């Protein structure tokens, strides 16, 4: 469906620059604000290692902000490449959107994604990660918010090579009559020696009676692996709010501060670089979207 309706697209080819130090990242910022309720652009980013110099790998930081609808990008990351992907998806409550992201990693490549997204009338976020080459690594961290709307997150990771690593962590804030489903599925194929897999899904109801389903799942076909998963659902303990109020904060401010801290920890854990959230304005967006969520929850 997406290919049939795609009317515009962007293709970026990123190769290592022998004149630049390997540790210097290339920063890309994509801002898309579709003029209509339905939009299906395509973004393809091909990140490859420098062919002229063997030392060092390409580092790319990508920030993609879609305020109504998002394309289904494919990110093939070349050998030794590192892609840090900061995503913001803030649809209007009546919007209907389905975003699909497919990432294929080469040997020694790393992909780190931080997703900040809110719900809408229909909102699907699906990420597929293929770890088919040795020592490839993927980390996904998502801070999700839905108030009287729907949100469906699906993350599928496939390990089929040795020494591959993946971590998926999602934190959902839900309120009112929201309906949310968080799915994490990880496949460890036979022969994936020393694969390391982590899944953690959490949800916090902030008001009302939201319907939330948490589904961590692992399919393991090999013995020599490390794997752990879990799911937690529950309101913040009163003690946390009590200690925050002791600092002179009112209850609403204390709740917002605590929730922002929890969400920020998830996003930082995926990126492994805390300053990125501040430098790329992600922290301000997180504060604004959390405040908006709590305000809708009290209406």
mmCIF file of N, CA and C in Angstrom, residues 134-248:
data_model
loop_
_atom_site.group_PDB
_atom_site.id
_atom_site.type_symbol
_atom_site.label_atom_id
_atom_site.label_comp_id
_atom_site.label_asym_id
_atom_site.label_seq_id
_atom_site.Cartn_x
_atom_site.Cartn_y
_atom_site.Cartn_z
ATOM 1 N N UNK A 134 27.623 -10.623 12.360
ATOM 2 C CA UNK A 134 28.262 -10.689 13.684
ATOM 3 C C UNK A 134 28.471 -9.312 14.303
ATOM 4 N N UNK A 135 28.281 -9.271 15.619
ATOM 5 C CA UNK A 135 28.557 -8.090 16.446
ATOM 6 C C UNK A 135 27.694 -6.878 16.091
ATOM 7 N N UNK A 136 26.589 -7.084 15.436
ATOM 8 C CA UNK A 136 25.658 -5.976 15.201
ATOM 9 C C UNK A 136 24.800 -5.766 16.447
ATOM 10 N N UNK A 137 24.422 -4.508 16.684
ATOM 11 C CA UNK A 137 23.746 -4.130 17.932
ATOM 12 C C UNK A 137 22.604 -3.166 17.648
ATOM 13 N N UNK A 138 21.497 -3.350 18.356
ATOM 14 C CA UNK A 138 20.360 -2.436 18.234
ATOM 15 C C UNK A 138 19.778 -2.164 19.609
ATOM 16 N N UNK A 139 19.454 -0.896 19.859
ATOM 17 C CA UNK A 139 18.809 -0.495 21.106
ATOM 18 C C UNK A 139 17.622 0.401 20.755
ATOM 19 N N UNK A 140 16.451 0.069 21.304
ATOM 20 C CA UNK A 140 15.226 0.828 21.046
ATOM 21 C C UNK A 140 14.663 1.291 22.380
ATOM 22 N N UNK A 141 14.468 2.602 22.529
ATOM 23 C CA UNK A 141 13.840 3.159 23.719
ATOM 24 C C UNK A 141 12.663 4.021 23.309
ATOM 25 N N UNK A 142 11.496 3.796 23.910
ATOM 26 C CA UNK A 142 10.290 4.518 23.511
ATOM 27 C C UNK A 142 9.589 5.101 24.727
ATOM 28 N N UNK A 143 9.271 6.397 24.649
ATOM 29 C CA UNK A 143 8.423 7.073 25.628
ATOM 30 C C UNK A 143 7.104 7.370 24.927
ATOM 31 N N UNK A 144 6.041 6.706 25.358
ATOM 32 C CA UNK A 144 4.757 6.756 24.663
ATOM 33 C C UNK A 144 3.693 7.352 25.572
ATOM 34 N N UNK A 145 2.791 8.141 24.981
ATOM 35 C CA UNK A 145 1.735 8.797 25.748
ATOM 36 C C UNK A 145 0.421 8.695 24.983
ATOM 37 N N UNK A 146 -0.644 8.307 25.668
ATOM 38 C CA UNK A 146 -1.950 8.261 25.034
ATOM 39 C C UNK A 146 -3.026 8.616 26.050
ATOM 40 N N UNK A 147 -3.852 9.608 25.690
ATOM 41 C CA UNK A 147 -4.954 10.062 26.540
ATOM 42 C C UNK A 147 -6.237 10.010 25.721
ATOM 43 N N UNK A 148 -7.116 9.057 26.031
ATOM 44 C CA UNK A 148 -8.375 8.870 25.298
ATOM 45 C C UNK A 148 -8.139 8.592 23.817
ATOM 46 N N UNK A 149 -6.990 8.039 23.474
ATOM 47 C CA UNK A 149 -6.651 7.715 22.091
ATOM 48 C C UNK A 149 -6.073 6.309 22.050
ATOM 49 N N UNK A 150 -5.653 5.886 20.862
ATOM 50 C CA UNK A 150 -5.092 4.546 20.717
ATOM 51 C C UNK A 150 -3.628 4.623 20.303
ATOM 52 N N UNK A 151 -2.888 3.585 20.659
ATOM 53 C CA UNK A 151 -1.472 3.506 20.289
ATOM 54 C C UNK A 151 -1.055 2.038 20.298
ATOM 55 N N UNK A 152 -0.463 1.605 19.208
ATOM 56 C CA UNK A 152 -0.018 0.221 19.060
ATOM 57 C C UNK A 152 1.451 0.239 18.658
ATOM 58 N N UNK A 153 2.312 -0.287 19.528
ATOM 59 C CA UNK A 153 3.737 -0.369 19.214
ATOM 60 C C UNK A 153 4.129 -1.822 19.008
ATOM 61 N N UNK A 154 4.845 -2.086 17.928
ATOM 62 C CA UNK A 154 5.342 -3.420 17.624
ATOM 63 C C UNK A 154 6.834 -3.326 17.312
ATOM 64 N N UNK A 155 7.624 -4.091 18.032
ATOM 65 C CA UNK A 155 9.067 -4.144 17.789
ATOM 66 C C UNK A 155 9.459 -5.601 17.585
ATOM 67 N N UNK A 156 10.020 -5.897 16.424
ATOM 68 C CA UNK A 156 10.453 -7.255 16.102
ATOM 69 C C UNK A 156 11.948 -7.250 15.816
ATOM 70 N N UNK A 157 12.684 -8.092 16.530
ATOM 71 C CA UNK A 157 14.137 -8.179 16.364
ATOM 72 C C UNK A 157 14.506 -9.623 16.040
ATOM 73 N N UNK A 158 15.345 -9.798 15.017
ATOM 74 C CA UNK A 158 15.786 -11.138 14.624
ATOM 75 C C UNK A 158 17.299 -11.251 14.769
ATOM 76 N N UNK A 159 17.743 -12.200 15.623
ATOM 77 C CA UNK A 159 19.171 -12.490 15.810
ATOM 78 C C UNK A 159 19.503 -13.771 15.042
ATOM 79 N N UNK A 160 20.417 -13.677 14.093
ATOM 80 C CA UNK A 160 20.816 -14.883 13.360
ATOM 81 C C UNK A 160 22.325 -14.988 13.187
ATOM 82 N N UNK A 161 23.072 -14.168 13.945
ATOM 83 C CA UNK A 161 24.537 -14.200 13.872
ATOM 84 C C UNK A 161 25.113 -14.172 15.282
ATOM 85 N N UNK A 162 26.374 -14.493 15.394
ATOM 86 C CA UNK A 162 27.032 -14.556 16.699
ATOM 87 C C UNK A 162 27.317 -13.167 17.248
ATOM 88 N N UNK A 163 27.316 -13.082 18.580
ATOM 89 C CA UNK A 163 27.690 -11.854 19.294
ATOM 90 C C UNK A 163 26.806 -10.664 18.924
ATOM 91 N N UNK A 164 25.546 -10.909 18.680
ATOM 92 C CA UNK A 164 24.604 -9.822 18.413
ATOM 93 C C UNK A 164 23.910 -9.423 19.710
ATOM 94 N N UNK A 165 23.540 -8.149 19.794
ATOM 95 C CA UNK A 165 22.941 -7.618 21.013
ATOM 96 C C UNK A 165 21.721 -6.766 20.659
ATOM 97 N N UNK A 166 20.671 -6.884 21.468
ATOM 98 C CA UNK A 166 19.506 -6.021 21.293
ATOM 99 C C UNK A 166 18.873 -5.726 22.643
ATOM 100 N N UNK A 167 18.306 -4.525 22.747
ATOM 101 C CA UNK A 167 17.593 -4.110 23.953
ATOM 102 C C UNK A 167 16.386 -3.292 23.526
ATOM 103 N N UNK A 168 15.227 -3.660 24.038
ATOM 104 C CA UNK A 168 13.979 -2.956 23.743
ATOM 105 C C UNK A 168 13.346 -2.554 25.063
ATOM 106 N N UNK A 169 13.112 -1.259 25.238
ATOM 107 C CA UNK A 169 12.457 -0.763 26.449
ATOM 108 C C UNK A 169 11.424 0.283 26.065
ATOM 109 N N UNK A 170 10.211 0.107 26.569
ATOM 110 C CA UNK A 170 9.126 1.047 26.292
ATOM 111 C C UNK A 170 8.437 1.415 27.595
ATOM 112 N N UNK A 171 8.118 2.708 27.733
ATOM 113 C CA UNK A 171 7.372 3.208 28.880
ATOM 114 C C UNK A 171 6.159 3.961 28.357
ATOM 115 N N UNK A 172 4.978 3.529 28.766
ATOM 116 C CA UNK A 172 3.725 4.112 28.301
ATOM 117 C C UNK A 172 3.019 4.839 29.430
ATOM 118 N N UNK A 173 2.544 6.058 29.139
ATOM 119 C CA UNK A 173 1.641 6.782 30.025
ATOM 120 C C UNK A 173 0.262 6.754 29.381
ATOM 121 N N UNK A 174 -0.735 6.250 30.093
ATOM 122 C CA UNK A 174 -2.073 6.098 29.526
ATOM 123 C C UNK A 174 -3.110 6.667 30.480
ATOM 124 N N UNK A 175 -4.146 7.295 29.903
ATOM 125 C CA UNK A 175 -5.183 7.897 30.743
ATOM 126 C C UNK A 175 -6.530 7.844 30.038
ATOM 127 N N UNK A 176 -7.582 8.101 30.829
ATOM 128 C CA UNK A 176 -8.930 8.149 30.277
ATOM 129 C C UNK A 176 -9.362 6.814 29.722
ATOM 130 N N UNK A 177 -9.890 6.845 28.495
ATOM 131 C CA UNK A 177 -10.338 5.635 27.817
ATOM 132 C C UNK A 177 -9.333 5.191 26.755
ATOM 133 N N UNK A 178 -8.096 5.461 27.002
ATOM 134 C CA UNK A 178 -7.050 5.094 26.046
ATOM 135 C C UNK A 178 -6.983 3.580 25.870
ATOM 136 N N UNK A 179 -6.562 3.172 24.672
ATOM 137 C CA UNK A 179 -6.353 1.757 24.375
ATOM 138 C C UNK A 179 -4.968 1.612 23.763
ATOM 139 N N UNK A 180 -4.098 0.874 24.416
ATOM 140 C CA UNK A 180 -2.716 0.748 23.950
ATOM 141 C C UNK A 180 -2.258 -0.702 24.037
ATOM 142 N N UNK A 181 -1.465 -1.098 23.045
ATOM 143 C CA UNK A 181 -0.870 -2.434 23.013
ATOM 144 C C UNK A 181 0.614 -2.280 22.711
ATOM 145 N N UNK A 182 1.460 -2.860 23.560
ATOM 146 C CA UNK A 182 2.909 -2.847 23.341
ATOM 147 C C UNK A 182 3.369 -4.280 23.108
ATOM 148 N N UNK A 183 3.931 -4.526 21.929
ATOM 149 C CA UNK A 183 4.425 -5.846 21.557
ATOM 150 C C UNK A 183 5.928 -5.797 21.334
ATOM 151 N N UNK A 184 6.645 -6.724 21.942
ATOM 152 C CA UNK A 184 8.078 -6.878 21.676
ATOM 153 C C UNK A 184 8.340 -8.355 21.390
ATOM 154 N N UNK A 185 8.821 -8.641 20.202
ATOM 155 C CA UNK A 185 9.098 -10.026 19.806
ATOM 156 C C UNK A 185 10.548 -10.130 19.355
ATOM 157 N N UNK A 186 11.288 -11.037 19.979
ATOM 158 C CA UNK A 186 12.688 -11.248 19.626
ATOM 159 C C UNK A 186 12.907 -12.706 19.270
ATOM 160 N N UNK A 187 13.494 -12.926 18.101
ATOM 161 C CA UNK A 187 13.816 -14.271 17.634
ATOM 162 C C UNK A 187 15.323 -14.484 17.712
ATOM 163 N N UNK A 188 15.725 -15.556 18.379
ATOM 164 C CA UNK A 188 17.136 -15.957 18.415
ATOM 165 C C UNK A 188 17.249 -17.264 17.652
ATOM 166 N N UNK A 189 17.853 -17.195 16.475
ATOM 167 C CA UNK A 189 17.936 -18.360 15.607
ATOM 168 C C UNK A 189 19.055 -19.300 16.049
ATOM 169 N N UNK A 190 18.987 -20.512 15.573
ATOM 170 C CA UNK A 190 20.042 -21.486 15.845
ATOM 171 C C UNK A 190 21.364 -20.986 15.274
ATOM 172 N N UNK A 191 22.424 -21.092 16.076
ATOM 173 C CA UNK A 191 23.735 -20.637 15.640
ATOM 174 C C UNK A 191 24.092 -19.237 16.076
ATOM 175 N N UNK A 192 23.159 -18.531 16.718
ATOM 176 C CA UNK A 192 23.434 -17.163 17.178
ATOM 177 C C UNK A 192 24.164 -17.213 18.515
ATOM 178 N N UNK A 193 25.410 -17.675 18.488
ATOM 179 C CA UNK A 193 26.198 -17.832 19.710
ATOM 180 C C UNK A 193 26.350 -16.506 20.445
ATOM 181 N N UNK A 194 26.196 -16.575 21.767
ATOM 182 C CA UNK A 194 26.432 -15.429 22.654
ATOM 183 C C UNK A 194 25.541 -14.233 22.333
ATOM 184 N N UNK A 195 24.368 -14.488 21.793
ATOM 185 C CA UNK A 195 23.405 -13.399 21.606
ATOM 186 C C UNK A 195 22.962 -12.885 22.973
ATOM 187 N N UNK A 196 22.784 -11.581 23.080
ATOM 188 C CA UNK A 196 22.378 -10.939 24.329
ATOM 189 C C UNK A 196 21.110 -10.141 24.067
ATOM 190 N N UNK A 197 20.032 -10.488 24.748
ATOM 191 C CA UNK A 197 18.717 -9.917 24.448
ATOM 192 C C UNK A 197 18.063 -9.415 25.726
ATOM 193 N N UNK A 198 17.487 -8.204 25.656
ATOM 194 C CA UNK A 198 16.746 -7.640 26.780
ATOM 195 C C UNK A 198 15.437 -7.032 26.271
ATOM 196 N N UNK A 199 14.361 -7.270 27.018
ATOM 197 C CA UNK A 199 13.062 -6.646 26.751
ATOM 198 C C UNK A 199 12.479 -6.147 28.067
ATOM 199 N N UNK A 200 11.919 -4.934 28.033
ATOM 200 C CA UNK A 200 11.250 -4.408 29.213
ATOM 201 C C UNK A 200 10.116 -3.489 28.765
ATOM 202 N N UNK A 201 8.892 -3.860 29.116
ATOM 203 C CA UNK A 201 7.714 -3.078 28.774
ATOM 204 C C UNK A 201 7.040 -2.622 30.062
ATOM 205 N N UNK A 202 6.734 -1.323 30.155
ATOM 206 C CA UNK A 202 6.131 -0.762 31.368
ATOM 207 C C UNK A 202 5.017 0.199 30.987
ATOM 208 N N UNK A 203 4.017 0.276 31.842
ATOM 209 C CA UNK A 203 2.907 1.202 31.617
ATOM 210 C C UNK A 203 2.455 1.789 32.942
ATOM 211 N N UNK A 204 2.149 3.085 32.923
ATOM 212 C CA UNK A 204 1.686 3.796 34.112
ATOM 213 C C UNK A 204 0.354 4.463 33.790
ATOM 214 N N UNK A 205 -0.738 4.070 34.454
ATOM 215 C CA UNK A 205 -2.005 4.777 34.265
ATOM 216 C C UNK A 205 -1.974 6.088 35.043
ATOM 217 N N UNK A 206 -2.267 7.187 34.375
ATOM 218 C CA UNK A 206 -2.227 8.492 35.035
ATOM 219 C C UNK A 206 -3.603 8.976 35.454
ATOM 220 N N UNK A 207 -4.673 8.420 34.890
ATOM 221 C CA UNK A 207 -6.048 8.736 35.303
ATOM 222 C C UNK A 207 -7.000 7.851 34.513
ATOM 223 N N UNK A 208 -8.260 7.811 34.944
ATOM 224 C CA UNK A 208 -9.264 7.063 34.208
ATOM 225 C C UNK A 208 -9.050 5.567 34.265
ATOM 226 N N UNK A 209 -9.570 4.889 33.234
ATOM 227 C CA UNK A 209 -9.465 3.438 33.144
ATOM 228 C C UNK A 209 -8.958 3.033 31.758
ATOM 229 N N UNK A 210 -7.713 3.288 31.486
ATOM 230 C CA UNK A 210 -7.167 2.906 30.179
ATOM 231 C C UNK A 210 -7.055 1.392 30.046
ATOM 232 N N UNK A 211 -7.140 0.930 28.810
ATOM 233 C CA UNK A 211 -6.947 -0.493 28.510
ATOM 234 C C UNK A 211 -5.552 -0.661 27.912
ATOM 235 N N UNK A 212 -4.731 -1.431 28.602
ATOM 236 C CA UNK A 212 -3.331 -1.587 28.197
ATOM 237 C C UNK A 212 -2.975 -3.068 28.145
ATOM 238 N N UNK A 213 -2.331 -3.460 27.066
ATOM 239 C CA UNK A 213 -1.845 -4.832 26.906
ATOM 240 C C UNK A 213 -0.336 -4.777 26.682
ATOM 241 N N UNK A 214 0.411 -5.516 27.500
ATOM 242 C CA UNK A 214 1.870 -5.593 27.377
ATOM 243 C C UNK A 214 2.248 -7.020 26.983
ATOM 244 N N UNK A 215 2.970 -7.162 25.873
ATOM 245 C CA UNK A 215 3.284 -8.492 25.361
ATOM 246 C C UNK A 215 4.776 -8.644 25.053
ATOM 247 N N UNK A 216 5.600 -8.908 26.040
ATOM 248 C CA UNK A 216 6.996 -9.268 25.743
ATOM 249 C C UNK A 216 7.062 -10.737 25.333
ATOM 250 N N UNK A 217 7.819 -11.038 24.303
ATOM 251 C CA UNK A 217 7.875 -12.418 23.813
ATOM 252 C C UNK A 217 9.254 -12.704 23.241
ATOM 253 N N UNK A 218 9.783 -13.870 23.585
ATOM 254 C CA UNK A 218 11.058 -14.316 23.032
ATOM 255 C C UNK A 218 10.902 -15.709 22.447
ATOM 256 N N UNK A 219 11.489 -15.888 21.280
ATOM 257 C CA UNK A 219 11.500 -17.183 20.602
ATOM 258 C C UNK A 219 12.960 -17.607 20.466
ATOM 259 N N UNK A 220 13.367 -18.563 21.289
ATOM 260 C CA UNK A 220 14.784 -18.910 21.410
ATOM 261 C C UNK A 220 15.027 -20.311 20.853
ATOM 262 N N UNK A 221 15.913 -20.403 19.862
ATOM 263 C CA UNK A 221 16.251 -21.682 19.237
ATOM 264 C C UNK A 221 17.734 -22.013 19.406
ATOM 265 N N UNK A 222 18.344 -21.473 20.445
ATOM 266 C CA UNK A 222 19.774 -21.705 20.671
ATOM 267 C C UNK A 222 20.034 -21.687 22.171
ATOM 268 N N UNK A 223 21.049 -22.414 22.617
ATOM 269 C CA UNK A 223 21.332 -22.540 24.044
ATOM 270 C C UNK A 223 22.305 -21.490 24.562
ATOM 271 N N UNK A 224 23.294 -21.161 23.817
ATOM 272 C CA UNK A 224 24.383 -20.306 24.294
ATOM 273 C C UNK A 224 24.016 -18.827 24.126
ATOM 274 N N UNK A 225 23.021 -18.382 24.911
ATOM 275 C CA UNK A 225 22.541 -16.998 24.807
ATOM 276 C C UNK A 225 22.239 -16.463 26.204
ATOM 277 N N UNK A 226 22.099 -15.143 26.289
ATOM 278 C CA UNK A 226 21.625 -14.478 27.498
ATOM 279 C C UNK A 226 20.358 -13.709 27.136
ATOM 280 N N UNK A 227 19.280 -13.969 27.864
ATOM 281 C CA UNK A 227 18.005 -13.348 27.525
ATOM 282 C C UNK A 227 17.209 -13.057 28.786
ATOM 283 N N UNK A 228 16.557 -11.898 28.802
ATOM 284 C CA UNK A 228 15.710 -11.510 29.933
ATOM 285 C C UNK A 228 14.611 -10.592 29.427
ATOM 286 N N UNK A 229 13.408 -10.781 29.963
ATOM 287 C CA UNK A 229 12.308 -9.893 29.584
ATOM 288 C C UNK A 229 11.354 -9.726 30.764
ATOM 289 N N UNK A 230 10.518 -8.692 30.678
ATOM 290 C CA UNK A 230 9.576 -8.435 31.752
ATOM 291 C C UNK A 230 8.582 -7.359 31.374
ATOM 292 N N UNK A 231 7.489 -7.311 32.127
ATOM 293 C CA UNK A 231 6.448 -6.310 31.905
ATOM 294 C C UNK A 231 5.889 -5.881 33.256
ATOM 295 N N UNK A 232 5.672 -4.580 33.419
ATOM 296 C CA UNK A 232 5.117 -4.048 34.667
ATOM 297 C C UNK A 232 4.030 -3.034 34.348
ATOM 298 N N UNK A 233 2.968 -3.071 35.156
ATOM 299 C CA UNK A 233 1.861 -2.123 35.005
ATOM 300 C C UNK A 233 1.431 -1.669 36.394
ATOM 301 N N UNK A 234 1.311 -0.365 36.567
ATOM 302 C CA UNK A 234 0.866 0.133 37.862
ATOM 303 C C UNK A 234 1.099 1.618 38.011
ATOM 304 N N UNK A 235 0.323 2.223 38.910
ATOM 305 C CA UNK A 235 0.444 3.655 39.161
ATOM 306 C C UNK A 235 1.708 3.952 39.954
ATOM 307 N N UNK A 236 2.108 5.213 39.934
ATOM 308 C CA UNK A 236 3.256 5.628 40.732
ATOM 309 C C UNK A 236 2.953 5.445 42.217
ATOM 310 N N UNK A 237 3.911 4.999 42.990
ATOM 311 C CA UNK A 237 3.677 4.872 44.433
ATOM 312 C C UNK A 237 3.487 6.237 45.078
ATOM 313 N N UNK A 238 2.642 6.297 46.075
ATOM 314 C CA UNK A 238 2.375 7.563 46.763
ATOM 315 C C UNK A 238 3.635 8.134 47.398
ATOM 316 N N UNK A 239 4.559 7.249 47.784
ATOM 317 C CA UNK A 239 5.787 7.738 48.412
ATOM 318 C C UNK A 239 6.583 8.630 47.463
ATOM 319 N N UNK A 240 6.576 8.284 46.177
ATOM 320 C CA UNK A 240 7.328 9.087 45.211
ATOM 321 C C UNK A 240 6.765 10.496 45.123
ATOM 322 N N UNK A 241 5.443 10.612 45.070
ATOM 323 C CA UNK A 241 4.815 11.933 45.024
ATOM 324 C C UNK A 241 5.012 12.680 46.339
ATOM 325 N N UNK A 242 4.990 11.951 47.450
ATOM 326 C CA UNK A 242 5.159 12.592 48.754
ATOM 327 C C UNK A 242 6.527 13.258 48.855
ATOM 328 N N UNK A 243 7.573 12.527 48.470
ATOM 329 C CA UNK A 243 8.920 13.095 48.567
ATOM 330 C C UNK A 243 9.097 14.266 47.611
ATOM 331 N N UNK A 244 8.450 14.203 46.446
ATOM 332 C CA UNK A 244 8.550 15.324 45.505
ATOM 333 C C UNK A 244 7.846 16.554 46.063
ATOM 334 N N UNK A 245 6.726 16.360 46.741
ATOM 335 C CA UNK A 245 6.001 17.503 47.322
ATOM 336 C C UNK A 245 6.769 18.107 48.483
ATOM 337 N N UNK A 246 7.598 17.297 49.127
ATOM 338 C CA UNK A 246 8.405 17.827 50.215
ATOM 339 C C UNK A 246 9.420 18.859 49.724
ATOM 340 N N UNK A 247 9.663 18.872 48.432
ATOM 341 C CA UNK A 247 10.582 19.848 47.850
ATOM 342 C C UNK A 247 9.861 21.141 47.470
ATOM 343 N N UNK A 248 8.604 21.258 47.881
ATOM 344 C CA UNK A 248 7.858 22.481 47.617
ATOM 345 C C UNK A 248 7.049 22.472 46.342
#
